[in-house]
């Protein structure tokens, strides 16, 4: 009897140690990805390069090393009235693993920022290295799971220039095959400890599921821009149009936009990894990851 009890105890201890080791490893990778994306080497991740820049290459290689199918999608966008430049989306796809597949789930985050030169650059930690690094973490969490539909991870370029990467993607997509877009933009929650979720009315059932999860932070969700303005005590930003989810909304694809709301360091050189609360950010990524894994494990139907 004692031996049996000891065996069970050792088994439970082993499981606990493995789980904690995996969690520590995931945390280290998330921090490393954030460090790389915000480094001087990446020079603020500005869009407009003739070929995929260092950040796009980094994302491509990270997805590839996870064993996930990945491709570039290049496009032109306007600069001023007469000039054009090239942007480069990075698209990774985890295919459906069952015989009867539901609609597609697409997770988006823009990787571009404001750029810079030499020692003077915009790191863009919150905007939007947080969403970009989260894409990688979620993809890793989901890759060994059963999936009842394709899950697409879209790292968009040229969001800061006018949502051009997302607009190009949806212009080439069969929009009727998508159930939901989840857009991640600025996930480094602050002292309010609140994640804001603006959603299409058709995505209400999905956001309800997210809010029911146990988490260490608050979630304020609404489909009303008026309510969000009131909650943030700031009506300067049109949140429906503020990020890549708007491109999906224009094509009648339901969306959930997740972000931390107003950031006083937004588009300043103070938006750095050192000025973030990494533990809170990590908690947000883990909760979003759990939510997306749960969505992928049932067949999703479009509410278009």
PDB file of C-alpha atoms in Angstrom, residues 10 21 23 29 45 49 72 86-87 90 135 139 157 161 174 288 294 300:
ATOM      1  CA  UNK A  10       6.125  10.410  -7.604  1.00  0.00           C
ATOM      2  CA  UNK A  21       9.224  23.248 -16.903  1.00  0.00           C
ATOM      3  CA  UNK A  23       5.502  26.839 -18.612  1.00  0.00           C
ATOM      4  CA  UNK A  29      10.449  32.023 -25.483  1.00  0.00           C
ATOM      5  CA  UNK A  45       9.959  47.280 -38.100  1.00  0.00           C
ATOM      6  CA  UNK A  49      10.798  47.261 -48.079  1.00  0.00           C
ATOM      7  CA  UNK A  72       4.963  35.385 -47.603  1.00  0.00           C
ATOM      8  CA  UNK A  86       5.896  46.961 -51.013  1.00  0.00           C
ATOM      9  CA  UNK A  87       4.607  45.244 -47.891  1.00  0.00           C
ATOM     10  CA  UNK A  90       3.587  36.432 -43.141  1.00  0.00           C
ATOM     11  CA  UNK A 135       0.850  34.783 -32.510  1.00  0.00           C
ATOM     12  CA  UNK A 139       0.642  28.711 -32.716  1.00  0.00           C
ATOM     13  CA  UNK A 157       2.610  44.463 -42.654  1.00  0.00           C
ATOM     14  CA  UNK A 161       0.311  52.995 -43.050  1.00  0.00           C
ATOM     15  CA  UNK A 174     -12.747  33.409 -49.843  1.00  0.00           C
ATOM     16  CA  UNK A 288      -5.977  34.205 -25.143  1.00  0.00           C
ATOM     17  CA  UNK A 294     -10.888  25.884 -27.086  1.00  0.00           C
ATOM     18  CA  UNK A 300     -16.987  26.753 -36.025  1.00  0.00           C
TER      19      UNK A 300
END
